[in-house]
PDB file of C-alpha atoms in Angstrom:
ATOM      1  CA  MET A   1       8.803   3.446  29.992  1.00 90.00           C
ATOM      2  CA  VAL A   2       5.563   2.997  31.576  1.00 91.00           C
ATOM      3  CA  PHE A   3       2.381   1.013  29.663  1.00 91.00           C
ATOM      4  CA  PRO A   4      -0.727   2.663  30.926  1.00 90.00           C
ATOM      5  CA  PRO A   5      -2.823   0.309  33.143  1.00 92.00           C
ATOM      6  CA  LYS A   6      -5.927   0.960  30.448  1.00 93.00           C
ATOM      7  CA  ILE A   7      -6.035   2.013  26.981  1.00 92.00           C
ATOM      8  CA  PRO A   8      -8.411   5.117  26.852  1.00 92.00           C
ATOM      9  CA  GLY A   9     -10.918   4.559  24.320  1.00 94.00           C
ATOM     10  CA  LEU A  10     -10.587   0.812  24.286  1.00 95.00           C
ATOM     11  CA  LYS A  11     -14.060  -0.160  25.470  1.00 95.00           C
ATOM     12  CA  LEU A  12     -15.696   2.468  23.075  1.00 97.00           C
ATOM     13  CA  LEU A  13     -13.799   1.138  20.094  1.00 96.00           C
ATOM     14  CA  LEU A  14     -15.083  -2.395  21.243  1.00 97.00           C
ATOM     15  CA  GLY A  15     -18.825  -1.180  21.496  1.00 97.00           C
ATOM     16  CA  VAL A  16     -18.387   0.582  17.681  1.00 97.00           C
ATOM     17  CA  TRP A  17     -16.640  -2.521  16.679  1.00 97.00           C
ATOM     18  CA  VAL A  18     -19.802  -4.511  17.768  1.00 97.00           C
ATOM     19  CA  VAL A  19     -22.326  -2.188  16.032  1.00 97.00           C
ATOM     20  CA  TYR A  20     -20.219  -2.186  13.262  1.00 96.00           C
ATOM     21  CA  THR A  21     -19.963  -6.193  13.313  1.00 94.00           C
ATOM     22  CA  ALA A  22     -23.858  -5.890  13.114  1.00 93.00           C
ATOM     23  CA  VAL A  23     -24.257  -4.008  10.188  1.00 93.00           C
ATOM     24  CA  TRP A  24     -21.218  -5.653   8.550  1.00 91.00           C
ATOM     25  CA  ILE A  25     -22.777  -9.080   8.435  1.00 88.00           C
ATOM     26  CA  SER A  26     -26.330  -8.015   6.777  1.00 85.00           C
ATOM     27  CA  LEU A  27     -24.228  -6.033   4.010  1.00 83.00           C
ATOM     28  CA  GLU A  28     -22.804  -7.345   0.922  1.00 81.00           C
ATOM     29  CA  GLY A  29     -19.387  -7.929   0.597  1.00 81.00           C
ATOM     30  CA  ALA A  30     -17.136  -4.800  -0.275  1.00 91.00           C
ATOM     31  CA  LEU A  31     -13.134  -4.657   0.275  1.00 94.00           C
ATOM     32  CA  VAL A  32     -13.305  -1.560   2.030  1.00 95.00           C
ATOM     33  CA  GLN A  33     -15.622  -2.856   4.499  1.00 95.00           C
ATOM     34  CA  VAL A  34     -13.498  -6.104   5.455  1.00 95.00           C
ATOM     35  CA  ILE A  35     -10.317  -4.029   5.327  1.00 96.00           C
ATOM     36  CA  ILE A  36     -12.269  -1.851   8.059  1.00 96.00           C
ATOM     37  CA  MET A  37     -13.349  -5.164   9.727  1.00 96.00           C
ATOM     38  CA  GLY A  38      -9.893  -6.925   9.783  1.00 97.00           C
ATOM     39  CA  THR A  39      -8.285  -3.573  11.072  1.00 97.00           C
ATOM     40  CA  ALA A  40     -10.403  -2.629  13.781  1.00 97.00           C
ATOM     41  CA  THR A  41     -10.465  -6.425  15.298  1.00 97.00           C
ATOM     42  CA  ALA A  42      -6.359  -6.367  14.983  1.00 97.00           C
ATOM     43  CA  VAL A  43      -6.359  -2.684  17.003  1.00 96.00           C
ATOM     44  CA  LEU A  44      -8.760  -4.359  19.247  1.00 97.00           C
ATOM     45  CA  LEU A  45      -6.645  -7.603  19.785  1.00 97.00           C
ATOM     46  CA  LEU A  46      -3.571  -5.535  20.415  1.00 96.00           C
ATOM     47  CA  GLY A  47      -4.998  -3.172  22.751  1.00 95.00           C
ATOM     48  CA  HIS A  48      -6.090  -6.103  24.987  1.00 95.00           C
ATOM     49  CA  GLY A  49      -3.111  -7.800  24.849  1.00 95.00           C
ATOM     50  CA  TRP A  50      -1.000  -4.709  25.642  1.00 93.00           C
ATOM     51  CA  GLN A  51      -3.549  -3.817  28.647  1.00 94.00           C
ATOM     52  CA  ARG A  52      -3.181  -7.845  29.907  1.00 94.00           C
ATOM     53  CA  TRP A  53       0.419  -8.378  29.626  1.00 94.00           C
ATOM     54  CA  LEU A  54       1.783  -4.872  29.616  1.00 94.00           C
ATOM     55  CA  GLY A  55      -0.515  -2.680  31.441  1.00 92.00           C
ATOM     56  CA  GLY A  56       1.133  -0.476  34.378  1.00 91.00           C
ATOM     57  CA  ARG A  57       4.288  -2.179  33.485  1.00 93.00           C
ATOM     58  CA  GLN A  58       7.602  -0.476  33.145  1.00 94.00           C
ATOM     59  CA  LEU A  59      10.384  -1.438  30.641  1.00 92.00           C
ATOM     60  CA  GLY A  60      13.516  -0.087  29.805  1.00 94.00           C
ATOM     61  CA  ARG A  61      13.691   2.530  26.808  1.00 94.00           C
ATOM     62  CA  GLY A  62      15.259  -0.212  24.647  1.00 95.00           C
ATOM     63  CA  TRP A  63      12.591  -3.185  25.609  1.00 95.00           C
ATOM     64  CA  GLY A  64       9.958  -0.719  24.722  1.00 94.00           C
ATOM     65  CA  VAL A  65      11.044   0.368  21.340  1.00 96.00           C
ATOM     66  CA  LEU A  66      11.256  -3.004  20.740  1.00 97.00           C
ATOM     67  CA  VAL A  67       7.764  -3.723  22.067  1.00 96.00           C
ATOM     68  CA  THR A  68       6.455  -1.031  20.233  1.00 96.00           C
ATOM     69  CA  ALA A  69       8.093  -1.871  17.085  1.00 97.00           C
ATOM     70  CA  VAL A  70       6.767  -5.715  17.063  1.00 97.00           C
ATOM     71  CA  SER A  71       3.512  -4.391  18.125  1.00 97.00           C
ATOM     72  CA  GLY A  72       3.157  -2.386  14.726  1.00 97.00           C
ATOM     73  CA  GLY A  73       4.263  -5.580  12.855  1.00 97.00           C
ATOM     74  CA  LEU A  74       1.603  -7.522  14.379  1.00 97.00           C
ATOM     75  CA  PHE A  75      -0.736  -5.086  13.299  1.00 98.00           C
ATOM     76  CA  GLY A  76       0.121  -4.770   9.889  1.00 97.00           C
ATOM     77  CA  VAL A  77       0.197  -8.342   9.192  1.00 97.00           C
ATOM     78  CA  GLY A  78      -2.787  -9.090  11.731  1.00 97.00           C
ATOM     79  CA  SER A  79      -4.637  -6.738  10.055  1.00 97.00           C
ATOM     80  CA  ALA A  80      -4.320  -8.817   6.714  1.00 97.00           C
ATOM     81  CA  LEU A  81      -4.684 -11.932   8.006  1.00 97.00           C
ATOM     82  CA  LEU A  82      -7.975 -11.166   9.796  1.00 98.00           C
ATOM     83  CA  THR A  83      -9.321  -9.428   6.533  1.00 97.00           C
ATOM     84  CA  PHE A  84      -8.523 -12.713   4.966  1.00 96.00           C
ATOM     85  CA  VAL A  85     -10.529 -14.299   7.751  1.00 96.00           C
ATOM     86  CA  PHE A  86     -13.696 -12.289   7.727  1.00 95.00           C
ATOM     87  CA  MET A  87     -13.757 -12.598   3.558  1.00 93.00           C
ATOM     88  CA  ALA A  88     -13.876 -16.104   4.381  1.00 91.00           C
ATOM     89  CA  VAL A  89     -16.615 -15.829   7.233  1.00 91.00           C
ATOM     90  CA  LYS A  90     -18.295 -13.038   4.939  1.00 89.00           C
ATOM     91  CA  THR A  91     -18.598 -15.835   1.641  1.00 86.00           C
ATOM     92  CA  GLY A  92     -19.482 -18.583   4.191  1.00 85.00           C
ATOM     93  CA  LEU A  93     -22.641 -16.500   5.452  1.00 82.00           C
ATOM     94  CA  HIS A  94     -24.146 -15.224   2.148  1.00 75.00           C
ATOM     95  CA  ALA A  95     -23.573 -18.998   0.496  1.00 71.00           C
ATOM     96  CA  HIS A  96     -24.542 -17.187  -3.106  1.00 75.00           C
ATOM     97  CA  GLY A  97     -20.892 -17.716  -4.239  1.00 76.00           C
ATOM     98  CA  PRO A  98     -17.818 -15.721  -3.793  1.00 83.00           C
ATOM     99  CA  GLU A  99     -18.129 -12.352  -2.155  1.00 86.00           C
ATOM    100  CA  PHE A 100     -15.210 -11.188  -3.363  1.00 91.00           C
ATOM    101  CA  THR A 101     -13.174 -11.588  -6.675  1.00 91.00           C
ATOM    102  CA  GLN A 102      -9.897 -13.039  -6.973  1.00 94.00           C
ATOM    103  CA  ALA A 103      -8.338  -9.735  -8.093  1.00 96.00           C
ATOM    104  CA  GLU A 104      -9.521  -8.847  -4.591  1.00 96.00           C
ATOM    105  CA  ILE A 105      -7.840 -11.312  -2.690  1.00 95.00           C
ATOM    106  CA  VAL A 106      -4.614 -11.038  -4.777  1.00 97.00           C
ATOM    107  CA  TRP A 107      -4.358  -7.577  -3.637  1.00 97.00           C
ATOM    108  CA  VAL A 108      -4.910  -8.067  -0.029  1.00 97.00           C
ATOM    109  CA  TRP A 109      -2.276 -10.553  -0.419  1.00 97.00           C
ATOM    110  CA  ASP A 110       0.042  -8.386  -2.397  1.00 97.00           C
ATOM    111  CA  VAL A 111      -0.132  -5.629   0.077  1.00 97.00           C
ATOM    112  CA  ALA A 112       0.211  -7.500   3.747  1.00 97.00           C
ATOM    113  CA  PRO A 113       3.870  -7.165   3.202  1.00 97.00           C
ATOM    114  CA  LEU A 114       3.604  -3.718   2.744  1.00 97.00           C
ATOM    115  CA  TRP A 115       1.190  -2.820   5.462  1.00 97.00           C
ATOM    116  CA  THR A 116       3.645  -5.336   8.022  1.00 97.00           C
ATOM    117  CA  ALA A 117       6.548  -3.077   7.104  1.00 98.00           C
ATOM    118  CA  VAL A 118       4.725   0.181   6.965  1.00 98.00           C
ATOM    119  CA  TRP A 119       3.272  -0.340  10.620  1.00 97.00           C
ATOM    120  CA  LEU A 120       6.361  -1.924  12.009  1.00 98.00           C
ATOM    121  CA  LEU A 121       8.144   1.300  11.389  1.00 98.00           C
ATOM    122  CA  VAL A 122       5.375   3.174  12.443  1.00 98.00           C
ATOM    123  CA  GLY A 123       5.509   1.286  15.552  1.00 97.00           C
ATOM    124  CA  LEU A 124       8.930   1.768  15.487  1.00 98.00           C
ATOM    125  CA  GLY A 125       8.617   5.464  14.932  1.00 97.00           C
ATOM    126  CA  ILE A 126       6.013   6.014  18.222  1.00 96.00           C
ATOM    127  CA  GLY A 127       8.897   3.743  20.167  1.00 96.00           C
ATOM    128  CA  LEU A 128      11.424   5.922  19.781  1.00 97.00           C
ATOM    129  CA  ILE A 129       9.424   9.202  20.293  1.00 97.00           C
ATOM    130  CA  TRP A 130       7.829   8.084  23.252  1.00 94.00           C
ATOM    131  CA  ALA A 131      11.737   6.487  24.640  1.00 94.00           C
ATOM    132  CA  GLY A 132      13.336  10.224  23.610  1.00 93.00           C
ATOM    133  CA  SER A 133      10.057  12.141  25.454  1.00 91.00           C
ATOM    134  CA  GLU A 134      10.381  10.432  28.963  1.00 77.00           C
TER     135      GLU A 134
END
């Protein structure tokens, strides 16, 4: 499996993320908005990590599938953790009391293992399809 040296659309996604961040900071806290922020940041971090450490490298099929599966799991848990980070940032920036209810915070905590497992399986599936197509 050969990892691409450049991930198409990563710079465009970074530009969209910068614009979204500027708009997101000014809005009141909403769960969907902060999940988008955490998830988009996880995608960017993973994409840049892949480009930096795996770009242009060739891995055996087993290692490639392992990398995609682990990347999927990291994306799932990273999305949840970054969502918590952005919840804290949003609450700290507005400084007029909590932006998110306890129920919203608990919900993100409760679905974090599900997101991790689902995205690990998605990464595994993508890796298996990729390995089978070569």
